[in-house]
Amino acid sequence: MTVGALPDLKLFIAGEWRGAAGRDTQPVLNPATGETIGDLPLANGQDLDDALEAAQRGFAAWRATPPEARAAVLMRTAALMRERADALAAIATLEQGKPLAEARGEALYSAALLEFHAGEALRNYGKVLPRVPGTRSLVVKQPVGPVAAFCAWNFPVINPVRKISPALAAGCSVILKPSEETPASAIAVMQCFQDAGLPGDVAQIVFGVPDTVSRTLLASPVTRKLSFTGSVPIGKHLMKLAADTVMRMTMELGGHSPVLVFDDCDLEKTLDTLVAHKFRNAGQVCVSPTRFYVQDGIYDRFAAGFAERTGRIKLGDGRDAGTNMGPTANPRRPGTIEALVEDARSMGAKLLAGGGRGEGNGFFFQPTVLGDVPIDAAAMNDEPFGPLALLARFGTVEDAIEQANRLPYGLAAYCFTENGRRQNLLGDSVEAGMVLINNVRTSWPDAPFGGLKESGFGSEDGPEGVEGHMITKAIHAS
């Protein structure tokens, strides 16, 4: 694989790569230039039927594969991803836009996640219940079955690994439908699995018209679990489709992460941390800090410091040295962010930094900060999913918690305070699947990643990620 080149854009079904012959195609764009960099073949009905049949065969074989052998495949895949990290990063940056350093970090985290799940493949323990002599009651964990997995474009390397890795550790087969906007990264990831010795029937990768693919896969009795990463509206739609066969689900949906900044925080350190994290991946992160609630006593200093640091961010092609933030990933995002900025300003918000589109033919939008944003502004209620930071004031800890919990989202929340008792209170009271106190790292291989309320349910990563692909069975013998 050549660094900076796209792999062949193909489907992987039933152990073979399939090209565009006889199939519709869709262009893949470079978001930094707007240019077409490839044509992606879309699965037809026969392809989807073949994928389902292969997943059923693959499940029967893979669930019977010794855990040590499954773990070995995951470990070899991890080693290949580390070896190919630069190539994977170049592909992700070319088709998604993020800076190379971010993309490389994504590949390395994916390798760490594979290594952790390899260990979990050996630890799917059951238990023996106390019974009278001569009888046994066992509780065992077994793989749920073939998984239909759908993932978004914002993390084109990590998202496929988060779907495939825990499923394989549990003993499931997978049909993966990544985003058609970032297909090459997922194909390169799948190539790592295949080169590591994963049997071809165990994992399929398909692209297509999303509604057609989802209806076909979720209506099939072969599919026993839905795993989805994406927006709340699409997640709700897929849940309705999956309900007809009462399948298991893991739903990692959108967020609108609150940030509670108290006047006793380490202000300079907090600013350095938050500005860098806010504009990571151009803000196109489900756990991106978005609504910044800052206590009155430090609000003016926080706003000035945030705007000054934002102004130093270098916007450009993610492949260029020195670029801190790349383009948004598709032509839809700049217009959406622009409309949110205009709406907030019309309601009295103050523009502190950025506010407009970037130069050139790419999908650039400047890193933008709005101050004193009213609660009724659209951006304060609808997930911006872009390089937009929203600042507002609060007085008491009760006010801050009320604002943090106001929306129907509950994925991640961030709190900055040096008061230990307040940290405990916030950890208990803020409604989010992940609460970060004086730091911003949400992803660890051994920790669950997931939300609550309309941000979804179930967890990825950690033992919980594998557990979500298992059923619990009781066996009583006399």
GROMACS .gro file of C-alpha atoms in nm:
model
  478
    1MET     CA    1   0.000   0.000   0.000
    2THR     CA    2   0.151   0.332  -0.108
    3VAL     CA    3   0.140   0.614   0.146
    4GLY     CA    4  -0.101   0.881   0.022
    5ALA     CA    5  -0.282   0.653  -0.225
    6LEU     CA    6  -0.632   0.511  -0.199
    7PRO     CA    7  -0.666   0.134  -0.199
    8ASP     CA    8  -0.891  -0.008  -0.471
    9LEU     CA    9  -1.248   0.086  -0.383
   10LYS     CA   10  -1.418  -0.252  -0.368
   11LEU     CA   11  -1.674  -0.450  -0.175
   12PHE     CA   12  -1.556  -0.749   0.029
   13ILE     CA   13  -1.821  -1.021   0.026
   14ALA     CA   14  -1.799  -1.395   0.089
   15GLY     CA   15  -1.421  -1.388   0.097
   16GLU     CA   16  -1.363  -1.199  -0.227
   17TRP     CA   17  -1.313  -0.840  -0.337
   18ARG     CA   18  -1.570  -0.718  -0.589
   19GLY     CA   19  -1.525  -0.416  -0.815
   20ALA     CA   20  -1.762  -0.187  -1.002
   21ALA     CA   21  -1.859  -0.423  -1.285
   22GLY     CA   22  -2.238  -0.434  -1.311
   23ARG     CA   23  -2.285  -0.200  -1.015
   24ASP     CA   24  -2.374   0.165  -0.968
   25THR     CA   25  -2.092   0.383  -0.837
   26GLN     CA   26  -2.064   0.692  -0.619
   27PRO     CA   27  -1.781   0.950  -0.630
   28VAL     CA   28  -1.551   0.992  -0.330
   29LEU     CA   29  -1.430   1.349  -0.270
   30ASN     CA   30  -1.121   1.504  -0.117
   31PRO     CA   31  -1.272   1.757   0.127
   32ALA     CA   32  -0.964   1.979   0.111
   33THR     CA   33  -1.004   2.036  -0.264
   34GLY     CA   34  -1.354   1.922  -0.355
   35GLU     CA   35  -1.203   1.698  -0.622
   36THR     CA   36  -1.314   1.342  -0.699
   37ILE     CA   37  -1.049   1.093  -0.590
   38GLY     CA   38  -1.228   0.767  -0.663
   39ASP     CA   39  -1.550   0.594  -0.766
   40LEU     CA   40  -1.705   0.358  -0.514
   41PRO     CA   41  -1.903   0.051  -0.628
   42LEU     CA   42  -2.239   0.013  -0.454
   43ALA     CA   43  -2.376  -0.324  -0.352
   44ASN     CA   44  -2.673  -0.458  -0.545
   45GLY     CA   45  -2.939  -0.693  -0.414
   46GLN     CA   46  -2.741  -1.006  -0.500
   47ASP     CA   47  -2.437  -0.869  -0.319
   48LEU     CA   48  -2.640  -0.816  -0.002
   49ASP     CA   49  -2.792  -1.165  -0.023
   50ASP     CA   50  -2.444  -1.310  -0.070
   51ALA     CA   51  -2.317  -1.115   0.231
   52LEU     CA   52  -2.598  -1.248   0.451
   53GLU     CA   53  -2.537  -1.606   0.341
   54ALA     CA   54  -2.165  -1.567   0.404
   55ALA     CA   55  -2.224  -1.413   0.747
   56GLN     CA   56  -2.442  -1.708   0.842
   57ARG     CA   57  -2.173  -1.956   0.732
   58GLY     CA   58  -1.904  -1.748   0.894
   59PHE     CA   59  -2.085  -1.735   1.226
   60ALA     CA   60  -2.123  -2.112   1.241
   61ALA     CA   61  -1.749  -2.155   1.185
   62TRP     CA   62  -1.623  -1.862   1.393
   63ARG     CA   63  -1.825  -1.937   1.706
   64ALA     CA   64  -1.667  -2.285   1.701
   65THR     CA   65  -1.316  -2.140   1.663
   66PRO     CA   66  -1.113  -2.166   1.987
   67PRO     CA   67  -1.091  -1.834   2.173
   68GLU     CA   68  -0.713  -1.848   2.152
   69ALA     CA   69  -0.734  -1.858   1.772
   70ARG     CA   70  -0.978  -1.568   1.761
   71ALA     CA   71  -0.750  -1.368   1.989
   72ALA     CA   72  -0.451  -1.445   1.769
   73VAL     CA   73  -0.626  -1.299   1.463
   74LEU     CA   74  -0.703  -0.979   1.656
   75MET     CA   75  -0.343  -0.951   1.775
   76ARG     CA   76  -0.206  -0.999   1.424
   77THR     CA   77  -0.450  -0.736   1.294
   78ALA     CA   78  -0.330  -0.495   1.563
   79ALA     CA   79   0.031  -0.554   1.462
   80LEU     CA   80  -0.050  -0.484   1.097
   81MET     CA   81  -0.233  -0.164   1.188
   82ARG     CA   82   0.069  -0.042   1.383
   83GLU     CA   83   0.294  -0.132   1.092
   84ARG     CA   84   0.065   0.046   0.844
   85ALA     CA   85  -0.028   0.342   1.066
   86ASP     CA   86   0.127   0.601   0.833
   87ALA     CA   87  -0.047   0.455   0.528
   88LEU     CA   88  -0.381   0.434   0.710
   89ALA     CA   89  -0.341   0.794   0.827
   90ALA     CA   90  -0.268   0.916   0.475
   91ILE     CA   91  -0.580   0.749   0.341
   92ALA     CA   92  -0.802   0.885   0.620
   93THR     CA   93  -0.668   1.239   0.575
   94LEU     CA   94  -0.713   1.226   0.199
   95GLU     CA   95  -1.080   1.128   0.213
   96GLN     CA   96  -1.191   1.274   0.548
   97GLY     CA   97  -0.967   1.580   0.591
   98LYS     CA   98  -0.829   1.561   0.945
   99PRO     CA   99  -0.459   1.640   1.003
  100LEU     CA  100  -0.221   1.349   0.956
  101ALA     CA  101  -0.119   1.344   1.323
  102GLU     CA  102  -0.483   1.297   1.430
  103ALA     CA  103  -0.538   1.024   1.173
  104ARG     CA  104  -0.224   0.838   1.281
  105GLY     CA  105  -0.337   0.856   1.643
  106GLU     CA  106  -0.668   0.707   1.535
  107ALA     CA  107  -0.490   0.411   1.375
  108LEU     CA  108  -0.275   0.351   1.683
  109TYR     CA  109  -0.574   0.367   1.919
  110SER     CA  110  -0.748   0.114   1.695
  111ALA     CA  111  -0.452  -0.122   1.738
  112ALA     CA  112  -0.469  -0.083   2.116
  113LEU     CA  113  -0.841  -0.159   2.110
  114LEU     CA  114  -0.780  -0.476   1.907
  115GLU     CA  115  -0.519  -0.587   2.158
  116PHE     CA  116  -0.756  -0.533   2.448
  117HIS     CA  117  -1.040  -0.721   2.278
  118ALA     CA  118  -0.800  -1.005   2.200
  119GLY     CA  119  -0.758  -1.047   2.574
  120GLU     CA  120  -1.132  -1.028   2.631
  121ALA     CA  121  -1.185  -1.315   2.385
  122LEU     CA  122  -1.028  -1.536   2.653
  123ARG     CA  123  -1.235  -1.395   2.940
  124ASN     CA  124  -1.600  -1.454   2.846
  125TYR     CA  125  -1.664  -1.619   3.180
  126GLY     CA  126  -1.986  -1.776   3.304
  127LYS     CA  127  -2.066  -1.898   3.654
  128VAL     CA  128  -2.190  -2.199   3.852
  129LEU     CA  129  -2.484  -2.139   4.086
  130PRO     CA  130  -2.505  -2.316   4.425
  131ARG     CA  131  -2.734  -2.618   4.408
  132VAL     CA  132  -2.789  -2.946   4.597
  133PRO     CA  133  -2.531  -3.220   4.535
  134GLY     CA  134  -2.579  -3.401   4.204
  135THR     CA  135  -2.735  -3.105   4.022
  136ARG     CA  136  -2.585  -2.813   3.835
  137SER     CA  137  -2.708  -2.469   3.731
  138LEU     CA  138  -2.474  -2.296   3.490
  139VAL     CA  139  -2.485  -1.944   3.346
  140VAL     CA  140  -2.294  -1.920   3.018
  141LYS     CA  141  -2.223  -1.643   2.770
  142GLN     CA  142  -2.257  -1.718   2.399
  143PRO     CA  143  -2.219  -1.502   2.086
  144VAL     CA  144  -2.544  -1.342   1.976
  145GLY     CA  145  -2.499  -1.413   1.605
  146PRO     CA  146  -2.431  -1.220   1.282
  147VAL     CA  147  -2.405  -0.845   1.337
  148ALA     CA  148  -2.514  -0.567   1.099
  149ALA     CA  149  -2.285  -0.274   1.180
  150PHE     CA  150  -2.321   0.079   1.045
  151CYS     CA  151  -2.070   0.354   1.115
  152ALA     CA  152  -2.014   0.721   1.041
  153TRP     CA  153  -1.750   0.909   0.841
  154ASN     CA  154  -1.592   1.118   1.116
  155PHE     CA  155  -1.348   0.851   1.241
  156PRO     CA  156  -1.302   0.634   0.932
  157VAL     CA  157  -1.040   0.405   1.088
  158ILE     CA  158  -1.156   0.371   1.446
  159ASN     CA  159  -1.528   0.331   1.373
  160PRO     CA  160  -1.488   0.012   1.165
  161VAL     CA  161  -1.253  -0.136   1.427
  162ARG     CA  162  -1.499  -0.052   1.706
  163LYS     CA  163  -1.763  -0.254   1.521
  164ILE     CA  164  -1.558  -0.551   1.403
  165SER     CA  165  -1.319  -0.608   1.696
  166PRO     CA  166  -1.563  -0.677   1.984
  167ALA     CA  167  -1.788  -0.883   1.758
  168LEU     CA  168  -1.499  -1.109   1.659
  169ALA     CA  169  -1.383  -1.138   2.020
  170ALA     CA  170  -1.730  -1.257   2.118
  171GLY     CA  171  -1.746  -1.511   1.833
  172CYS     CA  172  -1.985  -1.323   1.601
  173SER     CA  173  -1.964  -1.263   1.229
  174VAL     CA  174  -2.010  -0.908   1.093
  175ILE     CA  175  -2.150  -0.729   0.791
  176LEU     CA  176  -2.006  -0.377   0.805
  177LYS     CA  177  -2.151  -0.082   0.615
  178PRO     CA  178  -1.916   0.215   0.662
  179SER     CA  179  -1.989   0.560   0.526
  180GLU     CA  180  -1.978   0.592   0.148
  181GLU     CA  181  -1.797   0.922   0.199
  182THR     CA  182  -1.489   0.758   0.357
  183PRO     CA  183  -1.477   0.406   0.214
  184ALA     CA  184  -1.105   0.365   0.151
  185SER     CA  185  -1.013   0.377   0.520
  186ALA     CA  186  -1.259   0.099   0.602
  187ILE     CA  187  -1.132  -0.108   0.309
  188ALA     CA  188  -0.774  -0.065   0.431
  189VAL     CA  189  -0.883  -0.174   0.781
  190MET     CA  190  -1.058  -0.480   0.639
  191GLN     CA  191  -0.743  -0.561   0.444
  192CYS     CA  192  -0.555  -0.575   0.775
  193PHE     CA  193  -0.806  -0.827   0.911
  194GLN     CA  194  -0.782  -1.040   0.597
  195ASP     CA  195  -0.402  -1.029   0.592
  196ALA     CA  196  -0.407  -1.134   0.959
  197GLY     CA  197  -0.589  -1.454   0.862
  198LEU     CA  198  -0.954  -1.374   0.933
  199PRO     CA  199  -1.168  -1.620   0.731
  200GLY     CA  200  -1.344  -1.439   0.448
  201ASP     CA  201  -1.698  -1.539   0.547
  202VAL     CA  202  -1.661  -1.399   0.898
  203ALA     CA  203  -1.651  -1.027   0.805
  204GLN     CA  204  -1.811  -0.863   0.503
  205ILE     CA  205  -1.790  -0.498   0.394
  206VAL     CA  206  -2.059  -0.343   0.176
  207PHE     CA  207  -2.142   0.005   0.051
  208GLY     CA  208  -2.467   0.111  -0.108
  209VAL     CA  209  -2.781   0.319  -0.089
  210PRO     CA  210  -2.812   0.344   0.291
  211ASP     CA  211  -3.186   0.286   0.309
  212THR     CA  212  -3.166  -0.019   0.082
  213VAL     CA  213  -2.876  -0.172   0.273
  214SER     CA  214  -3.029  -0.112   0.615
  215ARG     CA  215  -3.374  -0.245   0.521
  216THR     CA  216  -3.225  -0.557   0.363
  217LEU     CA  217  -2.986  -0.642   0.645
  218LEU     CA  218  -3.223  -0.562   0.930
  219ALA     CA  219  -3.519  -0.748   0.780
  220SER     CA  220  -3.320  -1.069   0.744
  221PRO     CA  221  -3.359  -1.342   1.007
  222VAL     CA  222  -2.983  -1.399   0.969
  223THR     CA  223  -2.905  -1.070   1.145
  224ARG     CA  224  -2.916  -1.097   1.524
  225LYS     CA  225  -2.769  -0.764   1.633
  226LEU     CA  226  -2.762  -0.402   1.514
  227SER     CA  227  -2.463  -0.185   1.601
  228PHE     CA  228  -2.485   0.177   1.487
  229THR     CA  229  -2.276   0.491   1.522
  230GLY     CA  230  -2.432   0.806   1.377
  231SER     CA  231  -2.700   1.069   1.415
  232VAL     CA  232  -3.002   1.053   1.643
  233PRO     CA  233  -3.264   1.066   1.360
  234ILE     CA  234  -3.099   0.784   1.162
  235GLY     CA  235  -3.051   0.585   1.481
  236LYS     CA  236  -3.421   0.609   1.564
  237HIS     CA  237  -3.508   0.498   1.210
  238LEU     CA  238  -3.282   0.192   1.233
  239MET     CA  239  -3.420   0.102   1.574
  240LYS     CA  240  -3.769   0.087   1.426
  241LEU     CA  241  -3.649  -0.143   1.149
  242ALA     CA  242  -3.465  -0.365   1.395
  243ALA     CA  243  -3.767  -0.390   1.625
  244ASP     CA  244  -3.949  -0.617   1.380
  245THR     CA  245  -3.709  -0.903   1.455
  246VAL     CA  246  -3.644  -0.804   1.819
  247MET     CA  247  -3.268  -0.802   1.768
  248ARG     CA  248  -3.005  -0.682   2.013
  249MET     CA  249  -2.880  -0.326   1.961
  250THR     CA  250  -2.591  -0.101   2.051
  251MET     CA  251  -2.664   0.261   1.957
  252GLU     CA  252  -2.392   0.526   1.979
  253LEU     CA  253  -2.578   0.838   1.870
  254GLY     CA  254  -2.517   1.213   1.870
  255GLY     CA  255  -2.435   1.445   2.154
  256HIS     CA  256  -2.421   1.813   2.245
  257SER     CA  257  -2.157   1.800   2.514
  258PRO     CA  258  -2.174   2.059   2.794
  259VAL     CA  259  -1.857   2.197   2.952
  260LEU     CA  260  -1.889   2.336   3.306
  261VAL     CA  261  -1.602   2.570   3.390
  262PHE     CA  262  -1.593   2.693   3.752
  263ASP     CA  263  -1.406   2.996   3.880
  264ASP     CA  264  -1.164   2.785   4.086
  265CYS     CA  265  -1.027   2.598   3.782
  266ASP     CA  266  -0.669   2.626   3.656
  267LEU     CA  267  -0.774   2.875   3.392
  268GLU     CA  268  -0.474   2.871   3.159
  269LYS     CA  269  -0.446   2.492   3.161
  270THR     CA  270  -0.820   2.459   3.110
  271LEU     CA  271  -0.810   2.692   2.808
  272ASP     CA  272  -0.516   2.512   2.650
  273THR     CA  273  -0.690   2.180   2.692
  274LEU     CA  274  -1.035   2.283   2.574
  275VAL     CA  275  -0.942   2.481   2.264
  276ALA     CA  276  -0.730   2.198   2.128
  277HIS     CA  277  -1.004   1.945   2.201
  278LYS     CA  278  -1.289   2.157   2.067
  279PHE     CA  279  -1.138   2.187   1.720
  280ARG     CA  280  -1.006   1.831   1.695
  281ASN     CA  281  -1.135   1.682   1.370
  282ALA     CA  282  -1.290   2.024   1.295
  283GLY     CA  283  -1.538   1.966   1.578
  284GLN     CA  284  -1.689   1.669   1.392
  285VAL     CA  285  -1.685   1.447   1.698
  286CYS     CA  286  -1.987   1.310   1.882
  287VAL     CA  287  -1.817   1.389   2.215
  288SER     CA  288  -1.684   1.729   2.106
  289PRO     CA  289  -1.715   1.994   2.382
  290THR     CA  290  -1.973   2.234   2.245
  291ARG     CA  291  -2.177   2.425   2.507
  292PHE     CA  292  -1.928   2.604   2.734
  293TYR     CA  293  -2.095   2.723   3.055
  294VAL     CA  294  -1.849   2.946   3.241
  295GLN     CA  295  -1.895   3.087   3.591
  296ASP     CA  296  -1.950   3.463   3.606
  297GLY     CA  297  -1.631   3.541   3.795
  298ILE     CA  298  -1.400   3.421   3.516
  299TYR     CA  299  -1.625   3.442   3.209
  300ASP     CA  300  -1.463   3.749   3.052
  301ARG     CA  301  -1.109   3.613   3.095
  302PHE     CA  302  -1.214   3.273   2.967
  303ALA     CA  303  -1.384   3.419   2.659
  304ALA     CA  304  -1.084   3.638   2.575
  305GLY     CA  305  -0.839   3.350   2.622
  306PHE     CA  306  -1.051   3.109   2.421
  307ALA     CA  307  -1.085   3.351   2.131
  308GLU     CA  308  -0.713   3.435   2.131
  309ARG     CA  309  -0.610   3.068   2.119
  310THR     CA  310  -0.868   2.993   1.852
  311GLY     CA  311  -0.726   3.269   1.636
  312ARG     CA  312  -0.387   3.093   1.636
  313ILE     CA  313  -0.525   2.771   1.485
  314LYS     CA  314  -0.391   2.711   1.135
  315LEU     CA  315  -0.666   2.599   0.898
  316GLY     CA  316  -0.558   2.401   0.593
  317ASP     CA  317  -0.515   2.074   0.409
  318GLY     CA  318  -0.460   1.800   0.666
  319ARG     CA  319  -0.160   1.674   0.465
  320ASP     CA  320   0.028   2.003   0.503
  321ALA     CA  321   0.284   2.049   0.778
  322GLY     CA  322   0.163   2.288   1.047
  323THR     CA  323  -0.208   2.239   0.983
  324ASN     CA  324  -0.399   2.230   1.313
  325MET     CA  325  -0.747   2.187   1.167
  326GLY     CA  326  -0.854   2.047   0.833
  327PRO     CA  327  -1.172   2.098   0.632
  328THR     CA  328  -1.513   1.973   0.730
  329ALA     CA  329  -1.568   1.634   0.574
  330ASN     CA  330  -1.838   1.709   0.318
  331PRO     CA  331  -1.999   2.000   0.132
  332ARG     CA  332  -2.301   2.000   0.365
  333ARG     CA  333  -2.118   2.108   0.679
  334PRO     CA  334  -2.000   2.466   0.596
  335GLY     CA  335  -2.351   2.578   0.505
  336THR     CA  336  -2.497   2.421   0.818
  337ILE     CA  337  -2.243   2.589   1.047
  338GLU     CA  338  -2.283   2.922   0.868
  339ALA     CA  339  -2.660   2.914   0.924
  340LEU     CA  340  -2.615   2.836   1.294
  341VAL     CA  341  -2.372   3.126   1.336
  342GLU     CA  342  -2.606   3.370   1.161
  343ASP     CA  343  -2.902   3.253   1.372
  344ALA     CA  344  -2.713   3.295   1.701
  345ARG     CA  345  -2.582   3.640   1.605
  346SER     CA  346  -2.931   3.753   1.508
  347MET     CA  347  -3.038   3.666   1.864
  348GLY     CA  348  -2.758   3.864   2.027
  349ALA     CA  349  -2.458   3.629   2.040
  350LYS     CA  350  -2.119   3.797   2.003
  351LEU     CA  351  -1.871   3.679   1.741
  352LEU     CA  352  -1.537   3.638   1.918
  353ALA     CA  353  -1.338   3.448   1.652
  354GLY     CA  354  -1.385   3.308   1.302
  355GLY     CA  355  -1.738   3.308   1.171
  356GLY     CA  356  -1.695   3.242   0.800
  357ARG     CA  357  -1.594   2.992   0.537
  358GLY     CA  358  -1.232   2.926   0.456
  359GLU     CA  359  -1.061   2.996   0.127
  360GLY     CA  360  -1.035   2.764  -0.173
  361ASN     CA  361  -1.257   2.495  -0.319
  362GLY     CA  362  -1.247   2.268  -0.018
  363PHE     CA  363  -1.512   2.238   0.252
  364PHE     CA  364  -1.343   2.472   0.499
  365PHE     CA  365  -1.505   2.667   0.781
  366GLN     CA  366  -1.303   2.881   1.021
  367PRO     CA  367  -1.276   2.774   1.385
  368THR     CA  368  -1.546   2.991   1.538
  369VAL     CA  369  -1.630   3.115   1.888
  370LEU     CA  370  -1.956   3.281   1.988
  371GLY     CA  371  -1.999   3.450   2.326
  372ASP     CA  372  -2.310   3.516   2.538
  373VAL     CA  373  -2.512   3.279   2.324
  374PRO     CA  374  -2.881   3.284   2.423
  375ILE     CA  375  -3.043   2.960   2.525
  376ASP     CA  376  -3.296   2.981   2.241
  377ALA     CA  377  -3.036   2.993   1.964
  378ALA     CA  378  -3.057   2.690   1.736
  379ALA     CA  379  -2.694   2.598   1.799
  380MET     CA  380  -2.760   2.569   2.173
  381ASN     CA  381  -3.023   2.302   2.107
  382ASP     CA  382  -2.918   2.121   1.789
  383GLU     CA  383  -2.580   1.946   1.766
  384PRO     CA  384  -2.356   2.170   1.549
  385PHE     CA  385  -2.110   1.890   1.460
  386GLY     CA  386  -1.851   2.134   1.338
  387PRO     CA  387  -1.590   2.392   1.446
  388LEU     CA  388  -1.828   2.602   1.655
  389ALA     CA  389  -1.779   2.680   2.027
  390LEU     CA  390  -2.072   2.833   2.218
  391LEU     CA  391  -2.003   3.032   2.537
  392ALA     CA  392  -2.256   3.127   2.803
  393ARG     CA  393  -2.246   3.237   3.169
  394PHE     CA  394  -2.373   3.070   3.486
  395GLY     CA  395  -2.385   3.167   3.852
  396THR     CA  396  -2.422   2.867   4.083
  397VAL     CA  397  -2.343   2.497   4.059
  398GLU     CA  398  -2.718   2.430   4.048
  399ASP     CA  399  -2.749   2.658   3.743
  400ALA     CA  400  -2.463   2.476   3.572
  401ILE     CA  401  -2.612   2.131   3.631
  402GLU     CA  402  -2.952   2.246   3.511
  403GLN     CA  403  -2.803   2.370   3.182
  404ALA     CA  404  -2.589   2.059   3.138
  405ASN     CA  405  -2.894   1.832   3.171
  406ARG     CA  406  -3.136   2.053   2.978
  407LEU     CA  407  -3.114   1.874   2.642
  408PRO     CA  408  -3.221   1.518   2.550
  409TYR     CA  409  -2.857   1.424   2.481
  410GLY     CA  410  -2.634   1.243   2.728
  411LEU     CA  411  -2.312   1.124   2.568
  412ALA     CA  412  -2.017   1.315   2.722
  413ALA     CA  413  -1.984   1.608   2.963
  414TYR     CA  414  -1.678   1.797   3.084
  415CYS     CA  415  -1.627   1.967   3.420
  416PHE     CA  416  -1.335   2.183   3.535
  417THR     CA  417  -1.303   2.257   3.904
  418GLU     CA  418  -1.044   2.203   4.178
  419ASN     CA  419  -1.311   2.151   4.447
  420GLY     CA  420  -1.317   1.780   4.534
  421ARG     CA  421  -1.665   1.780   4.685
  422ARG     CA  422  -1.800   1.959   4.375
  423GLN     CA  423  -1.629   1.702   4.152
  424ASN     CA  424  -1.817   1.424   4.331
  425LEU     CA  425  -2.144   1.612   4.297
  426LEU     CA  426  -2.095   1.672   3.926
  427GLY     CA  427  -1.998   1.311   3.863
  428ASP     CA  428  -2.323   1.198   4.025
  429SER     CA  429  -2.556   1.469   3.892
  430VAL     CA  430  -2.457   1.535   3.530
  431GLU     CA  431  -2.656   1.313   3.293
  432ALA     CA  432  -2.400   1.164   3.055
  433GLY     CA  433  -2.254   0.824   2.981
  434MET     CA  434  -1.905   0.970   3.023
  435VAL     CA  435  -1.822   1.253   3.266
  436LEU     CA  436  -1.472   1.400   3.236
  437ILE     CA  437  -1.334   1.602   3.527
  438ASN     CA  438  -1.032   1.824   3.456
  439ASN     CA  439  -0.951   1.626   3.140
  440VAL     CA  440  -1.101   1.552   2.800
  441ARG     CA  441  -1.009   1.192   2.717
  442THR     CA  442  -1.324   0.985   2.663
  443SER     CA  443  -1.171   0.682   2.489
  444TRP     CA  444  -0.971   0.411   2.667
  445PRO     CA  445  -0.954   0.052   2.541
  446ASP     CA  446  -1.058  -0.086   2.881
  447ALA     CA  447  -1.341   0.163   2.950
  448PRO     CA  448  -1.697   0.167   2.812
  449PHE     CA  449  -1.781   0.429   2.551
  450GLY     CA  450  -2.150   0.514   2.523
  451GLY     CA  451  -2.431   0.744   2.626
  452LEU     CA  452  -2.781   0.769   2.763
  453LYS     CA  453  -3.108   0.945   2.685
  454GLU     CA  454  -3.126   1.014   2.309
  455SER     CA  455  -2.750   0.967   2.276
  456GLY     CA  456  -2.814   0.595   2.273
  457PHE     CA  457  -2.755   0.286   2.483
  458GLY     CA  458  -2.504   0.007   2.513
  459SER     CA  459  -2.129   0.052   2.512
  460GLU     CA  460  -1.836   0.018   2.279
  461ASP     CA  461  -1.480  -0.047   2.401
  462GLY     CA  462  -1.398  -0.213   2.731
  463PRO     CA  463  -1.535  -0.550   2.842
  464GLU     CA  464  -1.879  -0.398   2.791
  465GLY     CA  465  -1.817  -0.375   2.417
  466VAL     CA  466  -1.772  -0.752   2.396
  467GLU     CA  467  -2.053  -0.817   2.646
  468GLY     CA  468  -2.293  -0.638   2.409
  469HIS     CA  469  -2.234  -0.912   2.152
  470MET     CA  470  -2.317  -1.197   2.394
  471ILE     CA  471  -2.636  -1.360   2.513
  472THR     CA  472  -2.680  -1.502   2.860
  473LYS     CA  473  -2.807  -1.859   2.887
  474ALA     CA  474  -2.898  -2.059   3.198
  475ILE     CA  475  -2.846  -2.439   3.190
  476HIS     CA  476  -3.003  -2.647   3.467
  477ALA     CA  477  -2.904  -3.014   3.490
  478SER     CA  478  -3.019  -3.281   3.736
   0.00000   0.00000   0.00000
